[in-house]
Structure formats: structure tokens, C-alpha cells
Amino acid sequence: MAERYNPQEIEARWQERWERDKLYHAPDFDPRPKYYFLTMYPYPSGDLHIGHWYAMAPSDAKARYLRMRGYNVMLPIGFDAFGLPAENAAINHGIHPYTWTMQNIERMRRQLRSMGAMWDWDREIVTCDPEYYKWNQWFFLKFYERGLAYRALAPVDWCPKCNTSLAREQVVGEERVCERCGTPVIKKTLEQWFFRITAYAEELLDFSKLDWPEPVRILQQNWIGPSRGVEFRIPVKGHPDVEIPVFTTRPDTVYGMTFVVLAPEHPLVDRLTTPECREAVEAYKMKAARSSDIERQATERERDGVFIGAYAINPMNGEEVPIWIADYVLLTYGTGAIMGVPAHDERDFDFARRYGLEIRVVIAPPGWNGEPLEQAYIEEGTMVNSGPFTGLPSKEGWERIADYMEEKGIGRRKTNYRMHDWLISRQRYWGTPIPIIYCPSCGTVPVPEEDLPVILPHDAEFLPTGESPLKYHEGFRKTTCPRCGGPAERETDTMDTFVDSSWYQYRYLSPHYQEGPFDPEVARYWLPVDQYTGGIEHATMHLLYTRFFTKAMRDLGLVWFDEPMLRLYNQGIILGPDGQRMSKSRGNVVDPDEQVQRYGADTVRAYLMFMRPWNEGGPWDPQGIEGVHRWLHRVWALVTEPPGPVQGRPSQKAIREMRRWIHRTIKKATEDIENFRFNTMIAALMEYTNYLARAKETPLARHELWDEAIRTLVLLLAPITPHLAEELWARLGGEYSVHNQPWPRWEEEWVKEEEITLVIQVDGKVRDRVTVSADITEEMARELALGREKVRKFLNGKRVKEVIVVPGRLVNVVTE
């Protein structure tokens, strides 16, 4: 009786063997060419979901293929271990974040091993380990020394009842309430830490050294959003020591300024507001604090605001204009203040109409007769009402006014960016402590490098409000100043978890190195990352931050290149069987552990790669995985069961056909996996399996070429179904391991067709088809076409003007 395919037994046995042998450890300084293959590491939520498998299993397949191509491939794994869910677990269930995180990591390690991927476990990193986050703090200090880390005021979402800042996901519903207590959330301005990513804005717009998908490049370009304009200062009446900086992309409209608007959070608002306007201003500030930035910027929203009682002075003509606050101006964008030019800006136009402010035309539309505008005119035109610049084309006036402002010291040309600096402060416990000390005498003092890491206290008490326990932990907060030795306090904010993932690819090189964030000699061998895989949803955060970090590290002398990952590939999203995003509430979640238990890891891997093009994603299909499972059973039987009794010897034609099948399949599989086309690669292997099953019933199964054909199948399967391939390779008597074998190579002569179908047309219409030798010459094809009976019939005595031959495809006879 034939032995059945038992994936659970096979997979457990080989996983144990691979781990015992350290088969997938990539040695440093190996003579083979290196290949650093990286896929995005998971957050330790406690369960590896099918989305992780969809990202990781195909990545592993490509890495395995490259290994068989002769590369020394490193495929490391680790855990993005800081984050809010762990802190919520501490609050809700009384379990310490570290304990919760490490328990989840242990469970996910088991799940990751069940995938059968070639993870280099010796290089594992866990970002909540002080051995890792010490170097987050070290980078912070280096950035601080170079002016890339600084402290400034910035708004946060704040719950007044819980007395704490909230993450974006903790503000729920259209009413924007705290998820814990239901209290309406407000905006509150706090002093927080930033990384000066804008210092690299121009460089981040250069993608010339990256082989990244076009959609990612476009998303980053739009996110950075360069704007060319002029930044100038507007004096304030009665306040000789105050000037309001504004940035405009339309200096040609400066004579049309009829008001100035400050963001409600602008630090000058309190100082400039007059007593009679104070109450209305405070009420408006509270109202604005209830809105998100997205709501405030919505185009369909009605613009409102409040006059603060003060006046600005247009530096170009000395005219006094009122100063207002309005929530459509954001403190986090530009300078937090704008010049109001209602005739030439749609938002300003709506605002001026609502409050009866002057709408002065300074760029005349074509054919303008001096009548009031019905809507803002935002195109180019002729300058009017613009002092000495009246009559100029607005494009020329733009440059002339910019020149004048620079000559008179009023302002300067500047490129502004939609992207603002990276706010890294989090009012949380479970993150990297920011290594700063505040001393009454010495001010802001960085923690000395020799005192790193600043370690999170394990005995923190978590409050039901969600406030950071670091604020109330006397042992952590109170310290001594490293400069003067006097009493001082530590910074209680922790770092954004995106800091961890901005440089994690470098720590994988030497995760236990003590002299720096990574061993520079090892770095010289492995860097930069050759291939990165992950979701496009990270385009404007992680993928931008890691580019920034690499450029800053280059300027620190730590690396010698400009970009972190040379190539990037984005996989799609796997959906539930109903075509919707998977969620527990929808009841459409596919549990990979259950699928592995039922079908085995190789079936799950192969199905995920076969179901759709990897960059598209799509819904999980229960029938689809059944089909893949049946295919692997057929492969098992094909290789392990002996052929039946067959009489005779194979013909030379059958042998040549088998050789063509072998080489064509190798070529197709190679080209497809090179380009991440796993679905069509597997389709080709399925066709090859079907061919071999037919051939097994013929004398070919007793020919010496049969062994090559079967071994080729197993080798081509190795990246996709690593356990099955290893087992079959061993049963074929192959040298351990199949994953150490060279990838098969095809010979071009066996890929070519022996015969082709030549289409024959008369005046562009198909009139005949004929099977011919694939190496037929153009002259022979012409003669053949003209001699065919069907062609002569349709020529019907017409004169032939020319005969067009498309080699290998068709002949078109053109008549006069």
C-alpha cells in the first residue's frame, strides 16, 4: 500500500533538523556574494495572523531561491515590541507590558517556526530589550548634538478627565471622545521632542538610487509636498518687538492682504488679544481644540473665526489690517499664520465674505472690468492695485516682489514642505525613555553616553486613566544633574515606536554588539539591504523615517551610502472569504494555525502564493486551498510511487519533448520567481506535474531522463514548499539539504519550439494556418504562403504588392 503524504509529521521533523543544524544561519564574511533580504518584522500581538503569512512566506520563497542561486542570503527576524496594546493590557488586566510582550513573543516564535521559513534566529532582535533601545537613546544623543533633535511646543489630543494625551486610535467616533471614559477630547499644547526630518526634505525627494514601486515614490513626494515661495515678517501695531512670520507661495498677491489669521494655538494669540476680545477668543480656542486637523482642513467646512482686537501692518504699503484667529490655519503647517488675500485664495474668500472683510483684487483676470469677484481668482493675470508693481504680468511680479522683499530685508525666498518635523514624544510608559535631564541650574542636559541605557522601571504602577506612570515614579523621575551634581528630573516622555523600526535593519547585523549600534566590519560585508518587502501602508511613515535615519547616519559617518534598501516590493492585502477586510466582528478571520493543522504549512504557503498576483492580494478561497492541497498530494505520489509496468522504449520525439518540458519549466519558474510572480510560477509547476503524470504511464518513466525530470520538479518546488521538497529530495537519494543545491539552469536550445503555427493573411485577414519548422526562413515563409491553395483562391488574380513576414508568427500578403 502506498505511503500517504503526511505534512504534519514531515514538517515538524525537518524544522527540528534545520534548527539543530543551523542550516539557515548566514555567516559573516562568507566568500559567496552576499544578499541581505529583509521583510518587515511583526508587532507581538500574540498571534501571527494570515496577513503575516501572506507577507512572509513569499518573501521566504524568494530568499530561498536566491540561496540556491549561490548567494549567502541573510533573512533575519525580530519583534517590534514597544507599543500601546501592551500598555493597555497592563491597565486592563494587571499584567506588566514586558511580561505580556514576552509571552506573546514566545507564542509567535513558535508560529514563525511553523512557517518553515529560513529565519536566521541567531540575529533576532526584540526592541523592548534594553540591549536594543540603548541604541535608540544613543542615536537621540547624536541627533541632539547635530541639531537634529530639538524640543518645541506641539498640540496633542488630550483627555481632560484622564489627564493624559491620547494616541490617534484612542480618540473615537465623530464626536472625538476618549475611548476609556467617553469625555470629549481637546487639543492641548505641550513641549515635546522632534527629529528634524525636514533638514533632509530635498534629499528625500530624490529617488534616483532606489528601485522602489512608483506608488510609494508618489506617496512620499506628495507627503513631503515642496512649495516654493517667500517667508516674510509682518509687524504688529503697538507691539514694536513683535513680528508675525508668514509663508506664501503667492508674493505677487501681497498688496491684496486685508487681514491676517493666526492658528488658535499660536503662541502670540494670548499676548496680542485685547481685553475686550479675550472672552470670545478663549471660547473659540476651546472650540477649535475639539476638532481634528483633518476636520479643520476639510474643504466643505464653513470657515469661522474671531477677531483678537489687534492689527498687523502690511510691510509693503504700511496698511493696517485686522488680526483674526481661525481653525483653518494650523500651527503645525507653515508658520501657523497666514496673510489673508481673499480675492485670490478660496478659503480666505469664504472667510472674508462671512465677516464682511474687504476683497481687494490685485491680480486681474482676463477681461476684468473692475467689478467685484463672484469667487476667488487663483490663476495668473495682470497685477493691479499693487503700487509700483501694477501692470506687470503676475508671473514677473512674483519674482520682482520677492527680489524687493529680499533687498529691503522684509523676507526671503524659501521652499516650504507639507511634511513637518517628526514628533517623537509620546506620553507613555512602554517605549524608549528619552535620555534628557532637566536641571534648574544647567537647563536641558543630555544623559552621558556612559550612563546609557536609561532603563524603564519595572515596578511602574499603571493608572486606570492611562497616564504614564513615569510621571509619578519618584525613583525614575528624580535624579542628579550629570553636569553640576544637583537635584534634577528626567524627561518622562518616551519615543515614538517608529524610531525602533527606523534602523532595525542595522542591528540585525550584530544584535549583541556592545561598542556601537552595529559592528562596522560586519556592516561592510552586509549593507545595504538588497531587497525589502512589506505593505504600501508604511509609505509615508516607516519607509520615510528609515530613509531619513540612513541619511543622518551617513552624515554621522556610520554608513557610506544614501538609501537604506535598494529594492522594495509591496505585497497586496489578503481579505476574508467574503471579500472584506478580516476582522473578528465580521467573523471572517482565517486562522493560519488552524490551516497548518489541517493542511500543513507547505499547502498554506503554496496557496498564498498561487491565489493571486502577490502585489494585488485578494480574498481567501477555501476551495482554492483544497485544490493546492490535492496538487501536493499528486506531487507526493508522482515522486514516491514507482511507475507501473511499461513495455517498450520511448521514442526520440518523446525524449526530446520531455527535455523541452524540463527546460521550459525551469525558464518559466526562474523568470517568474525573479519578478515575484509566484502565482504563474506555481501554475507552470502544476502543468509540469500533469505532464509528468502522463509521462509516467509511458516508457519515459524507465528512461534515464525521468530521474532528471523528477529531480528538477523537486528543486523548483524547494522555495515554495520547503518541507515537502526536503523529504522528496531525501527519498530520491539526494545530498542533504535540498536547500543547499544549485538552482536548475535551462539551455536555450531546448526552450525553443521545434514547430510553430504560421498564420497566413491576405490583406490583413486570416486565410490559412500551417504548421512549420520553428527555424523557417523569411524567404521560405514567403514562398510557402504564396503557394498555398487558400491564398491563391483569395488572391483571385490580384497583383501582389508586397509580402510582410513577422518571424515566428505570421505572413501577410498585401495586394494592390
CSV table of C-alpha atoms in Angstrom, one decimal, residues 634-646 658 689-702 706 710:
chain,number,residue,atom,x,y,z
A,634,ARG,CA,-0.3,14.3,-6.6
A,635,VAL,CA,3.4,15.5,-6.4
A,636,TRP,CA,4.0,13.2,-3.5
A,637,ALA,CA,2.5,10.2,-5.3
A,638,LEU,CA,4.3,11.1,-8.5
A,639,VAL,CA,7.7,11.1,-6.8
A,640,THR,CA,7.3,8.3,-4.2
A,641,GLU,CA,5.2,5.7,-6.0
A,642,PRO,CA,7.1,3.6,-8.5
A,643,PRO,CA,5.8,3.6,-12.1
A,644,GLY,CA,3.7,0.7,-13.3
A,645,PRO,CA,4.8,-2.0,-15.8
A,646,VAL,CA,5.6,-0.3,-19.1
A,658,MET,CA,10.5,15.7,-22.1
A,689,THR,CA,3.3,17.9,-12.7
A,690,ASN,CA,0.4,17.0,-15.0
A,691,TYR,CA,2.8,16.3,-17.9
A,692,LEU,CA,5.0,14.1,-15.7
A,693,ALA,CA,1.9,12.2,-14.5
A,694,ARG,CA,1.1,11.4,-18.2
A,695,ALA,CA,4.7,10.6,-19.0
A,696,LYS,CA,4.8,8.2,-16.0
A,697,GLU,CA,2.4,5.9,-17.8
A,698,THR,CA,4.8,5.6,-20.8
A,699,PRO,CA,8.2,4.1,-21.4
A,700,LEU,CA,9.7,7.5,-20.4
A,701,ALA,CA,9.3,6.5,-16.8
A,702,ARG,CA,12.1,3.9,-17.3
A,706,TRP,CA,13.0,10.5,-15.9
A,710,ILE,CA,11.7,14.4,-11.2
